[in-house]
Amino acid sequence: MQTKAAASDEANRNGNGNGNGRSALLARLAVELTRLAQGRDPKLDYLLEQLRVSLSDSASSSEFKDSAARFLKYIVSGRVEFASGFELSIKTTAVELFAAIESCFPSVTQVANLKGELMLAASLQETVEQVEKIIPLLVDIGLNSSEPGAELAPLVEPGLAAESQGALSLAHVLDVIAPVLVKLLDQLNLLEPDDGRLVSVRNDLARIVSMDELEAVLGEALTLVIEVARHIDQERQYTEQFLAQLRLQLKSLEEGLAASIDIEASLQSVNNIQLEVGGEVSGMEAAVNENNDLDVLKQIIRTRAERLSTKVADYVETEKQQLETAKGKIEELTRQTQAMNEEVEGLRHQLMEKQQVLVMDSLTGVANRGGFDKRIEEELARSHRIGFPLSILLVDIDKFKFVNDTFGHKAGDKVLQTIAKLMAGRVRDTDYIARYGGDEFVLLLPGTSVDDALAVAQGFCDAVKRCGFHSRGQSVEVSLSIGVAQLKEGESSEALFERADVAMYEVKDNGRDGCAKA
């Protein structure tokens, strides 16, 4: 006797899905994707299990939509644990994309070959090259499969064309690619938050209606990856050049100081003049002892005195020249040192500006996830050290996708900006607000208990409902679901965030528009 899951798998293999309009390919692809991501993150595993259950024949369309929306939202939020490092993160994303396409078209041998080459990529450039190859191949598959009777012989092994024939539609391709591409754009946004092209690609992705437009969007995303990688390399080269120049300037400074204060040469000069003066004085003494003729003695003393005066004058002139030379070198070294200090100060200012940009969200003006990740560790350390309470608010805009789909992305952006400004105006200077990703914000409230933080959250909910959002002359209903949690003794930032996340989903499950504490 078959289980429901087994029956569902059999139905998917035979192309006989349930009556909710989900194709067999979509179900099979979704199941494969859930298995692909299994074991990475406890919460993700829970959402994956819900998604697999909703793919069964017994599940309703609304159940499927709800579980899929939660799953995709968690993926897009960036909270799934992936390998650290930008290059490795990009490669991981690309491998997932290739694996998803391969599971959809196992008979297209080029996909498997490209995935194998991608897994051997040793640099970001090699990863980009493999992604660049998949774009035209993916479009060719989609175009061929969209035409009845089209041949896939150039792409698949003999005898297997029928398996893939007509299987891949634009909707299927977007189901596979869109979540991965959104995550890639989030990663790029951390590196280049002010690049307006990232927003443009997001908007274009939401408006795709043909394979040609999909290819164009993928090409734009690939160009952004290449340019970000090139920009990182240029900054690295600039830093290396600056350090090399700094080393040369320091070496010049060291050599100049050594030359301007030549103690050994100065001591030798003093020793020589002492010997010469001593010799002349000794000669005078000998002349006095050996000569009784006063005129001869006067002449000898006069001659030696003139020679002594000349030698002393020569010594003084030599020392004067050395002092002038040393003075000139010291002035030059002072100028070089001032120029070097100005250059170092300029670089420090640039680095501070760059750091500030990297931790700011360009759309809302509050901090981004990168800034939050750094700040929460600082606040946790301070709270554990001093013993002051620390609370966190996880804020989610209810039905934000509906606002975007119904009123457009500009209206969605306006909602994000307005809510960010509203919350920023209702917290203290010591509090920290960040856009965590998509339609989620997170706030850190140092020195605040969970009950006081809950009152702040309720104030946000009430204020947003009073805002009265409008677009195109229509009223736009906007509300918030907020989870609140207070740091426990010895608790990690991940555990604190997870408790706030659970509290936020509790609000969602109870009808949205409210707040709850963990």
Short mmCIF file of C-alpha atoms in Angstrom, two decimals:
data_model
loop_
_atom_site.label_atom_id
_atom_site.label_comp_id
_atom_site.label_asym_id
_atom_site.label_seq_id
_atom_site.Cartn_x
_atom_site.Cartn_y
_atom_site.Cartn_z
CA MET A 1 0.00 0.00 0.00
CA GLN A 2 1.46 3.28 -1.09
CA THR A 3 1.89 6.20 1.29
CA LYS A 4 0.59 9.62 0.25
CA ALA A 5 4.14 10.82 -0.37
CA ALA A 6 4.91 7.76 -2.53
CA ALA A 7 1.67 8.18 -4.44
CA SER A 8 2.52 11.83 -4.99
CA ASP A 9 5.98 10.93 -6.30
CA GLU A 10 4.41 8.35 -8.65
CA ALA A 11 1.89 10.89 -9.88
CA ASN A 12 4.66 13.38 -10.49
CA ARG A 13 6.67 10.86 -12.48
CA ASN A 14 3.64 10.04 -14.63
CA GLY A 15 2.75 13.67 -15.19
CA ASN A 16 -0.56 13.32 -13.30
CA GLY A 17 -0.36 16.01 -10.59
CA ASN A 18 -3.21 17.14 -8.36
CA GLY A 19 -6.01 19.33 -9.57
CA ASN A 20 -4.58 22.59 -8.28
CA GLY A 21 -2.80 23.49 -11.51
CA ARG A 22 0.70 22.44 -10.40
CA SER A 23 2.49 20.59 -13.17
CA ALA A 24 4.34 17.35 -12.57
CA LEU A 25 7.60 19.06 -13.41
CA LEU A 26 7.06 21.78 -10.81
CA ALA A 27 6.35 19.22 -8.10
CA ARG A 28 9.35 17.10 -9.03
CA LEU A 29 11.63 20.13 -9.23
CA ALA A 30 10.40 21.44 -5.88
CA VAL A 31 10.98 18.11 -4.15
CA GLU A 32 14.47 17.85 -5.60
CA LEU A 33 15.29 21.39 -4.49
CA THR A 34 14.09 20.69 -0.94
CA ARG A 35 16.33 17.65 -0.74
CA LEU A 36 19.22 19.64 -2.18
CA ALA A 37 19.06 22.16 0.68
CA GLN A 38 18.39 19.65 3.49
CA GLY A 39 20.71 19.61 6.50
CA ARG A 40 22.05 23.17 6.29
CA ASP A 41 19.92 24.97 8.83
CA PRO A 42 17.41 23.70 11.45
CA LYS A 43 14.72 26.21 10.57
CA LEU A 44 15.28 25.65 6.86
CA ASP A 45 14.84 21.89 7.39
CA TYR A 46 11.51 22.55 9.12
CA LEU A 47 10.31 24.76 6.25
CA LEU A 48 11.49 22.19 3.71
CA GLU A 49 9.47 19.47 5.41
CA GLN A 50 6.38 21.68 5.32
CA LEU A 51 7.00 22.35 1.63
CA ARG A 52 7.31 18.64 0.81
CA VAL A 53 4.05 17.91 2.65
CA SER A 54 2.27 20.68 0.74
CA LEU A 55 3.40 19.10 -2.55
CA SER A 56 1.32 15.99 -1.82
CA ASP A 57 -2.03 15.41 -3.51
CA SER A 58 -3.92 15.98 -0.26
CA ALA A 59 -2.64 19.52 0.21
CA SER A 60 -4.71 22.48 -0.90
CA SER A 61 -3.48 25.22 -3.21
CA SER A 62 -3.50 27.76 -0.36
CA GLU A 63 -1.41 25.43 1.82
CA PHE A 64 1.10 25.06 -0.98
CA LYS A 65 1.28 28.83 -1.54
CA ASP A 66 1.73 29.58 2.17
CA SER A 67 4.49 27.01 2.69
CA ALA A 68 6.25 28.02 -0.54
CA ALA A 69 6.07 31.71 0.42
CA ARG A 70 7.62 31.03 3.84
CA PHE A 71 10.34 28.86 2.33
CA LEU A 72 11.29 31.39 -0.37
CA LYS A 73 11.15 34.29 2.06
CA TYR A 74 13.57 32.52 4.40
CA ILE A 75 15.91 31.77 1.49
CA VAL A 76 15.81 35.38 0.28
CA SER A 77 16.31 36.74 3.81
CA GLY A 78 19.92 35.53 3.71
CA ARG A 79 19.70 33.82 7.11
CA VAL A 80 20.50 30.39 5.70
CA GLU A 81 24.00 29.31 6.71
CA PHE A 82 26.33 29.29 3.69
CA ALA A 83 30.11 29.13 3.42
CA SER A 84 31.90 32.32 4.42
CA GLY A 85 33.79 34.47 1.94
CA PHE A 86 32.47 36.32 -1.09
CA GLU A 87 34.06 34.13 -3.78
CA LEU A 88 33.00 30.89 -2.12
CA SER A 89 29.50 32.26 -1.56
CA ILE A 90 29.16 33.15 -5.26
CA LYS A 91 30.41 29.69 -6.25
CA THR A 92 27.97 28.02 -3.84
CA THR A 93 25.09 29.98 -5.36
CA ALA A 94 26.17 29.03 -8.89
CA VAL A 95 26.46 25.34 -8.00
CA GLU A 96 22.93 25.40 -6.55
CA LEU A 97 21.64 27.00 -9.74
CA PHE A 98 23.31 24.37 -11.93
CA ALA A 99 22.06 21.53 -9.72
CA ALA A 100 18.50 22.85 -9.88
CA ILE A 101 18.63 23.09 -13.68
CA GLU A 102 20.17 19.63 -13.91
CA SER A 103 17.39 18.13 -11.76
CA CYS A 104 14.88 19.69 -14.13
CA PHE A 105 16.67 18.43 -17.26
CA PRO A 106 18.78 15.40 -16.30
CA SER A 107 19.14 14.41 -19.95
CA VAL A 108 20.80 17.67 -21.04
CA THR A 109 24.40 16.53 -20.83
CA GLN A 110 25.89 20.00 -21.24
CA VAL A 111 24.40 21.09 -17.90
CA ALA A 112 26.03 18.20 -16.06
CA ASN A 113 29.33 18.90 -17.81
CA LEU A 114 29.24 22.59 -16.93
CA LYS A 115 28.36 21.78 -13.31
CA GLY A 116 31.38 19.48 -13.12
CA GLU A 117 33.65 22.22 -14.49
CA LEU A 118 32.11 24.74 -12.09
CA MET A 119 32.86 22.57 -9.06
CA LEU A 120 36.53 22.53 -10.13
CA ALA A 121 36.68 26.34 -10.45
CA ALA A 122 39.52 27.68 -8.31
CA SER A 123 38.78 31.41 -8.62
CA LEU A 124 35.93 33.88 -8.99
CA GLN A 125 36.86 34.45 -12.63
CA GLU A 126 36.56 30.73 -13.42
CA THR A 127 33.19 30.62 -11.65
CA VAL A 128 31.96 33.58 -13.70
CA GLU A 129 33.11 31.91 -16.93
CA GLN A 130 31.04 28.79 -16.20
CA VAL A 131 27.95 30.84 -15.29
CA GLU A 132 28.41 32.77 -18.52
CA LYS A 133 28.24 29.50 -20.47
CA ILE A 134 24.98 28.31 -18.88
CA ILE A 135 22.95 31.39 -19.88
CA PRO A 136 22.73 30.79 -23.68
CA LEU A 137 22.35 27.04 -23.08
CA LEU A 138 19.44 27.60 -20.71
CA VAL A 139 17.75 29.94 -23.16
CA ASP A 140 18.23 27.45 -26.02
CA ILE A 141 16.59 24.72 -23.94
CA GLY A 142 13.67 26.98 -23.10
CA LEU A 143 13.15 28.13 -26.70
CA ASN A 144 13.32 24.60 -28.08
CA SER A 145 10.96 23.18 -25.47
CA SER A 146 8.43 25.98 -25.99
CA GLU A 147 7.81 24.95 -29.62
CA PRO A 148 5.71 21.81 -30.23
CA GLY A 149 7.76 19.12 -31.87
CA ALA A 150 11.02 21.01 -31.51
CA GLU A 151 14.12 18.83 -31.59
CA LEU A 152 16.47 18.73 -28.61
CA ALA A 153 18.91 16.42 -30.32
CA PRO A 154 21.87 18.87 -30.20
CA LEU A 155 21.42 19.20 -26.43
CA VAL A 156 20.53 15.72 -25.17
CA GLU A 157 21.63 12.17 -25.60
CA PRO A 158 19.96 10.17 -28.43
CA GLY A 159 16.61 8.70 -27.41
CA LEU A 160 16.16 11.02 -24.43
CA ALA A 161 14.76 14.09 -26.19
CA ALA A 162 11.17 13.07 -25.47
CA GLU A 163 11.80 13.18 -21.72
CA SER A 164 12.61 16.88 -21.81
CA GLN A 165 10.36 17.85 -24.71
CA GLY A 166 8.07 20.72 -23.74
CA ALA A 167 8.98 20.41 -20.05
CA LEU A 168 10.60 23.77 -19.40
CA SER A 169 8.41 26.87 -19.57
CA LEU A 170 9.34 30.42 -18.61
CA ALA A 171 7.48 30.04 -15.30
CA HIS A 172 9.46 26.91 -14.47
CA VAL A 173 12.76 28.63 -15.27
CA LEU A 174 11.85 31.60 -13.08
CA ASP A 175 10.83 29.29 -10.22
CA VAL A 176 14.34 27.85 -10.31
CA ILE A 177 16.38 30.97 -10.99
CA ALA A 178 14.59 33.85 -9.24
CA PRO A 179 15.32 32.88 -5.59
CA VAL A 180 18.97 32.15 -6.40
CA LEU A 181 19.36 35.40 -8.34
CA VAL A 182 17.76 37.44 -5.55
CA LYS A 183 20.20 35.95 -3.04
CA LEU A 184 23.09 36.77 -5.38
CA LEU A 185 21.90 40.38 -5.64
CA ASP A 186 21.72 40.60 -1.84
CA GLN A 187 25.35 39.46 -1.63
CA LEU A 188 26.41 42.03 -4.23
CA ASN A 189 24.48 44.74 -2.38
CA LEU A 190 26.72 44.26 0.68
CA LEU A 191 29.73 45.08 -1.50
CA GLU A 192 28.25 47.84 -3.68
CA PRO A 193 25.20 49.20 -1.80
CA ASP A 194 25.05 52.40 -3.87
CA ASP A 195 24.97 50.68 -7.28
CA GLY A 196 21.54 51.52 -8.70
CA ARG A 197 21.87 48.71 -11.23
CA LEU A 198 21.17 46.19 -8.44
CA VAL A 199 17.73 47.73 -7.93
CA SER A 200 17.25 47.83 -11.71
CA VAL A 201 18.01 44.11 -12.06
CA ARG A 202 15.57 43.31 -9.22
CA ASN A 203 12.84 45.31 -10.95
CA ASP A 204 13.59 43.73 -14.33
CA LEU A 205 13.44 40.27 -12.76
CA ALA A 206 9.92 40.95 -11.49
CA ARG A 207 8.76 42.06 -14.96
CA ILE A 208 10.14 39.20 -17.09
CA VAL A 209 7.64 37.92 -19.68
CA SER A 210 9.92 36.18 -22.21
CA MET A 211 13.06 34.08 -22.49
CA ASP A 212 14.86 36.98 -24.20
CA GLU A 213 14.18 39.21 -21.20
CA LEU A 214 15.37 36.46 -18.86
CA GLU A 215 18.62 36.16 -20.81
CA ALA A 216 19.08 39.93 -20.63
CA VAL A 217 18.54 39.98 -16.85
CA LEU A 218 20.96 37.10 -16.33
CA GLY A 219 23.48 38.93 -18.48
CA GLU A 220 23.07 42.09 -16.39
CA ALA A 221 23.60 40.10 -13.19
CA LEU A 222 26.69 38.44 -14.62
CA THR A 223 28.09 41.83 -15.65
CA LEU A 224 27.58 43.10 -12.09
CA VAL A 225 29.44 40.10 -10.65
CA ILE A 226 32.34 40.68 -13.04
CA GLU A 227 32.50 44.41 -12.28
CA VAL A 228 32.33 43.89 -8.51
CA ALA A 229 35.14 41.34 -8.75
CA ARG A 230 37.17 43.77 -10.88
CA HIS A 231 36.49 46.61 -8.43
CA ILE A 232 37.68 44.48 -5.51
CA ASP A 233 40.85 43.64 -7.44
CA GLN A 234 41.44 47.31 -8.28
CA GLU A 235 41.10 48.32 -4.63
CA ARG A 236 43.53 45.57 -3.66
CA GLN A 237 46.05 46.75 -6.26
CA TYR A 238 45.67 50.37 -5.13
CA THR A 239 46.31 49.37 -1.52
CA GLU A 240 49.38 47.36 -2.53
CA GLN A 241 50.74 50.30 -4.56
CA PHE A 242 50.15 52.70 -1.69
CA LEU A 243 51.95 50.42 0.75
CA ALA A 244 54.87 50.01 -1.68
CA GLN A 245 55.13 53.79 -2.05
CA LEU A 246 54.92 54.19 1.71
CA ARG A 247 57.79 51.72 2.16
CA LEU A 248 59.93 53.71 -0.31
CA GLN A 249 59.18 56.96 1.49
CA LEU A 250 60.08 55.46 4.84
CA LYS A 251 63.31 54.09 3.39
CA SER A 252 64.15 57.54 2.00
CA LEU A 253 63.41 59.05 5.40
CA GLU A 254 65.73 56.58 7.10
CA GLU A 255 68.55 57.20 4.62
CA GLY A 256 68.10 60.96 4.85
CA LEU A 257 68.31 60.96 8.62
CA ALA A 258 71.42 58.82 8.49
CA ALA A 259 73.06 61.21 6.01
CA SER A 260 72.05 64.38 7.85
CA ILE A 261 73.45 63.18 11.17
CA ASP A 262 76.77 61.64 10.11
CA ILE A 263 78.31 61.39 13.56
CA GLU A 264 81.33 59.42 12.41
CA ALA A 265 82.29 61.98 9.77
CA SER A 266 81.86 64.84 12.23
CA LEU A 267 84.04 63.14 14.85
CA GLN A 268 86.75 62.48 12.26
CA SER A 269 86.71 66.14 11.24
CA VAL A 270 87.11 67.26 14.88
CA ASN A 271 89.95 64.77 15.40
CA ASN A 272 91.79 66.07 12.32
CA ILE A 273 91.60 69.71 13.37
CA GLN A 274 92.80 68.81 16.86
CA LEU A 275 95.84 67.03 15.42
CA GLU A 276 96.65 69.89 13.08
CA VAL A 277 96.29 72.55 15.81
CA GLY A 278 98.36 70.44 18.17
CA GLY A 279 101.07 70.07 15.53
CA GLU A 280 101.30 73.80 14.93
CA VAL A 281 101.47 74.55 18.69
CA SER A 282 104.19 71.94 19.17
CA GLY A 283 106.14 73.50 16.31
CA MET A 284 105.91 76.88 17.97
CA GLU A 285 107.19 75.46 21.25
CA ALA A 286 110.14 73.79 19.51
CA ALA A 287 111.01 77.01 17.67
CA VAL A 288 111.08 78.94 20.94
CA ASN A 289 113.41 76.37 22.50
CA GLU A 290 115.76 76.14 19.50
CA ASN A 291 116.09 79.79 18.43
CA ASN A 292 117.55 82.73 20.34
CA ASP A 293 117.13 85.17 17.46
CA LEU A 294 113.96 87.12 18.22
CA ASP A 295 113.34 88.16 14.59
CA VAL A 296 113.64 84.59 13.33
CA LEU A 297 111.41 83.37 16.15
CA LYS A 298 108.77 85.99 15.31
CA GLN A 299 108.77 84.94 11.65
CA ILE A 300 108.38 81.25 12.53
CA ILE A 301 105.52 81.95 14.95
CA ARG A 302 103.84 84.29 12.43
CA THR A 303 104.01 81.64 9.68
CA ARG A 304 102.66 78.87 11.89
CA ALA A 305 99.92 81.13 13.26
CA GLU A 306 98.79 81.93 9.70
CA ARG A 307 98.71 78.22 8.84
CA LEU A 308 96.75 77.51 12.04
CA SER A 309 94.26 80.27 11.24
CA THR A 310 93.78 78.91 7.71
CA LYS A 311 93.16 75.37 8.98
CA VAL A 312 90.65 76.58 11.57
CA ALA A 313 88.88 78.65 8.93
CA ASP A 314 88.78 75.62 6.59
CA TYR A 315 87.34 73.51 9.40
CA VAL A 316 84.66 76.09 10.19
CA GLU A 317 83.74 76.37 6.49
CA THR A 318 83.52 72.58 6.14
CA GLU A 319 81.28 72.31 9.18
CA LYS A 320 79.14 75.17 7.91
CA GLN A 321 78.68 73.43 4.55
CA GLN A 322 77.78 70.17 6.28
CA LEU A 323 75.24 72.00 8.44
CA GLU A 324 73.71 73.69 5.38
CA THR A 325 73.51 70.34 3.60
CA ALA A 326 71.95 68.71 6.65
CA LYS A 327 69.48 71.58 6.99
CA GLY A 328 68.40 71.18 3.36
CA LYS A 329 67.96 67.44 3.77
CA ILE A 330 65.97 67.88 6.97
CA GLU A 331 63.69 70.40 5.25
CA GLU A 332 63.16 67.98 2.36
CA LEU A 333 62.47 65.14 4.76
CA THR A 334 60.02 67.34 6.66
CA ARG A 335 58.20 68.10 3.40
CA GLN A 336 58.09 64.41 2.47
CA THR A 337 56.83 63.50 5.93
CA GLN A 338 54.05 66.09 5.75
CA ALA A 339 53.04 64.87 2.28
CA MET A 340 53.05 61.29 3.53
CA ASN A 341 50.93 62.22 6.54
CA GLU A 342 48.44 63.99 4.28
CA GLU A 343 48.25 60.94 2.01
CA VAL A 344 47.76 58.60 4.96
CA GLU A 345 45.04 60.88 6.36
CA GLY A 346 43.35 60.96 2.94
CA LEU A 347 43.40 57.18 2.71
CA ARG A 348 42.05 56.89 6.26
CA HIS A 349 39.21 59.26 5.36
CA GLN A 350 38.42 57.24 2.22
CA LEU A 351 38.40 54.01 4.20
CA MET A 352 36.04 55.54 6.78
CA GLU A 353 33.69 56.72 4.03
CA LYS A 354 33.82 53.31 2.33
CA GLN A 355 33.15 51.56 5.63
CA GLN A 356 30.20 53.85 6.27
CA VAL A 357 28.77 53.11 2.81
CA LEU A 358 29.24 49.36 3.26
CA VAL A 359 27.08 49.28 6.39
CA MET A 360 24.26 51.54 5.10
CA ASP A 361 21.17 50.56 3.12
CA SER A 362 21.00 52.89 0.14
CA LEU A 363 17.20 52.73 -0.19
CA THR A 364 16.11 53.46 3.39
CA GLY A 365 19.13 55.25 4.85
CA VAL A 366 19.33 52.93 7.87
CA ALA A 367 22.01 50.31 8.44
CA ASN A 368 22.13 47.15 6.33
CA ARG A 369 22.67 43.55 7.37
CA GLY A 370 26.45 43.92 7.32
CA GLY A 371 26.23 46.79 9.80
CA PHE A 372 23.78 44.87 11.98
CA ASP A 373 25.96 41.74 12.10
CA LYS A 374 28.85 43.83 13.40
CA ARG A 375 26.79 45.89 15.85
CA ILE A 376 24.94 42.98 17.46
CA GLU A 377 28.22 41.29 18.41
CA GLU A 378 29.42 44.54 20.00
CA GLU A 379 26.15 44.97 21.92
CA LEU A 380 26.15 41.33 23.04
CA ALA A 381 29.69 41.63 24.40
CA ARG A 382 28.78 44.85 26.24
CA SER A 383 25.58 43.37 27.67
CA HIS A 384 27.30 40.20 28.88
CA ARG A 385 30.14 42.26 30.38
CA ILE A 386 28.08 44.94 32.16
CA GLY A 387 24.94 42.93 32.82
CA PHE A 388 22.54 45.43 31.21
CA PRO A 389 19.49 44.03 29.37
CA LEU A 390 19.47 43.93 25.56
CA SER A 391 16.33 43.39 23.50
CA ILE A 392 15.86 42.78 19.79
CA LEU A 393 12.88 43.55 17.53
CA LEU A 394 12.40 41.62 14.28
CA VAL A 395 9.98 43.62 12.12
CA ASP A 396 8.25 42.19 9.03
CA ILE A 397 5.95 44.17 6.73
CA ASP A 398 2.75 42.16 6.23
CA LYS A 399 1.76 41.22 2.66
CA PHE A 400 4.58 43.32 1.21
CA LYS A 401 4.69 41.18 -1.94
CA PHE A 402 1.03 42.05 -2.54
CA VAL A 403 1.90 45.76 -2.34
CA ASN A 404 4.72 45.29 -4.86
CA ASP A 405 2.65 43.19 -7.25
CA THR A 406 -0.44 45.40 -7.03
CA PHE A 407 0.97 48.92 -6.87
CA GLY A 408 4.48 48.46 -8.28
CA HIS A 409 8.00 48.46 -6.89
CA LYS A 410 8.11 52.24 -6.50
CA ALA A 411 5.19 52.02 -4.10
CA GLY A 412 6.96 49.20 -2.28
CA ASP A 413 10.12 51.27 -2.01
CA LYS A 414 8.09 54.19 -0.62
CA VAL A 415 6.59 51.91 2.04
CA LEU A 416 10.06 50.71 3.06
CA GLN A 417 11.41 54.26 3.24
CA THR A 418 8.43 55.56 5.22
CA ILE A 419 8.51 52.74 7.78
CA ALA A 420 12.28 53.05 8.21
CA LYS A 421 11.93 56.80 8.82
CA LEU A 422 9.02 56.26 11.20
CA MET A 423 10.90 53.73 13.33
CA ALA A 424 14.12 55.75 13.31
CA GLY A 425 12.19 58.74 14.66
CA ARG A 426 10.72 56.75 17.56
CA VAL A 427 13.92 55.25 19.02
CA ARG A 428 16.85 56.63 21.02
CA ASP A 429 20.26 57.57 19.66
CA THR A 430 21.70 54.54 21.46
CA ASP A 431 19.29 52.17 19.67
CA TYR A 432 20.24 50.62 16.34
CA ILE A 433 17.96 50.01 13.37
CA ALA A 434 18.85 48.05 10.24
CA ARG A 435 17.14 46.72 7.15
CA TYR A 436 17.92 43.03 7.40
CA GLY A 437 16.79 42.19 3.88
CA GLY A 438 13.72 42.52 1.67
CA ASP A 439 10.82 43.66 3.83
CA GLU A 440 12.43 42.85 7.19
CA PHE A 441 13.94 45.29 9.68
CA VAL A 442 15.72 44.52 12.93
CA LEU A 443 16.31 46.79 15.93
CA LEU A 444 18.69 46.53 18.88
CA LEU A 445 17.54 48.23 22.09
CA PRO A 446 20.38 48.30 24.67
CA GLY A 447 19.35 48.69 28.31
CA THR A 448 15.76 47.73 27.47
CA SER A 449 13.77 44.87 28.99
CA VAL A 450 11.55 42.64 26.87
CA ASP A 451 8.37 44.28 28.23
CA ASP A 452 9.62 47.78 27.44
CA ALA A 453 10.71 46.58 24.00
CA LEU A 454 7.25 45.10 23.46
CA ALA A 455 5.75 48.53 24.18
CA VAL A 456 8.08 50.05 21.57
CA ALA A 457 6.98 47.40 19.07
CA GLN A 458 3.31 48.07 19.72
CA GLY A 459 3.98 51.76 19.18
CA PHE A 460 5.44 50.95 15.76
CA CYS A 461 2.37 48.90 14.82
CA ASP A 462 -0.02 51.67 15.87
CA ALA A 463 1.98 54.39 14.12
CA VAL A 464 2.15 52.47 10.83
CA LYS A 465 -1.63 51.94 10.81
CA ARG A 466 -2.09 55.70 11.29
CA CYS A 467 0.20 56.58 8.37
CA GLY A 468 -2.47 56.17 5.70
CA PHE A 469 -0.47 54.90 2.73
CA HIS A 470 -1.83 55.74 -0.73
CA SER A 471 -0.80 54.89 -4.29
CA ARG A 472 -2.49 55.88 -7.54
CA GLY A 473 -5.34 57.35 -5.55
CA GLN A 474 -5.97 54.07 -3.73
CA SER A 475 -5.53 53.33 -0.05
CA VAL A 476 -2.76 50.81 0.64
CA GLU A 477 -3.21 48.68 3.75
CA VAL A 478 0.12 48.27 5.55
CA SER A 479 0.73 46.57 8.89
CA LEU A 480 3.63 45.04 10.81
CA SER A 481 4.34 41.71 12.49
CA ILE A 482 7.03 42.08 15.16
CA GLY A 483 8.84 39.49 17.25
CA VAL A 484 10.55 40.64 20.46
CA ALA A 485 13.21 38.84 22.50
CA GLN A 486 15.56 39.75 25.36
CA LEU A 487 19.10 38.42 25.56
CA LYS A 488 19.61 35.58 28.03
CA GLU A 489 22.79 35.02 30.01
CA GLY A 490 25.44 33.43 27.81
CA GLU A 491 23.14 33.43 24.76
CA SER A 492 24.58 33.83 21.24
CA SER A 493 23.38 36.36 18.68
CA GLU A 494 22.06 33.53 16.48
CA ALA A 495 19.95 32.09 19.31
CA LEU A 496 18.60 35.53 20.23
CA PHE A 497 17.65 36.26 16.62
CA GLU A 498 16.02 32.86 16.22
CA ARG A 499 13.77 33.41 19.27
CA ALA A 500 12.66 36.78 17.91
CA ASP A 501 12.00 35.13 14.54
CA VAL A 502 9.83 32.45 16.15
CA ALA A 503 7.86 35.14 17.99
CA MET A 504 7.37 37.05 14.74
CA TYR A 505 6.01 33.94 12.98
CA GLU A 506 3.66 33.44 15.93
CA VAL A 507 2.16 36.84 15.10
CA LYS A 508 1.89 35.79 11.43
CA ASP A 509 0.09 32.58 12.37
CA ASN A 510 -2.38 34.53 14.53
CA GLY A 511 -3.47 36.85 11.74
CA ARG A 512 -0.57 39.31 11.43
CA ASP A 513 -0.64 43.00 12.52
CA GLY A 514 0.76 42.83 16.03
CA CYS A 515 3.70 41.88 18.20
CA ALA A 516 4.70 39.03 20.48
CA LYS A 517 7.57 38.33 22.84
CA ALA A 518 9.64 35.17 23.01
#
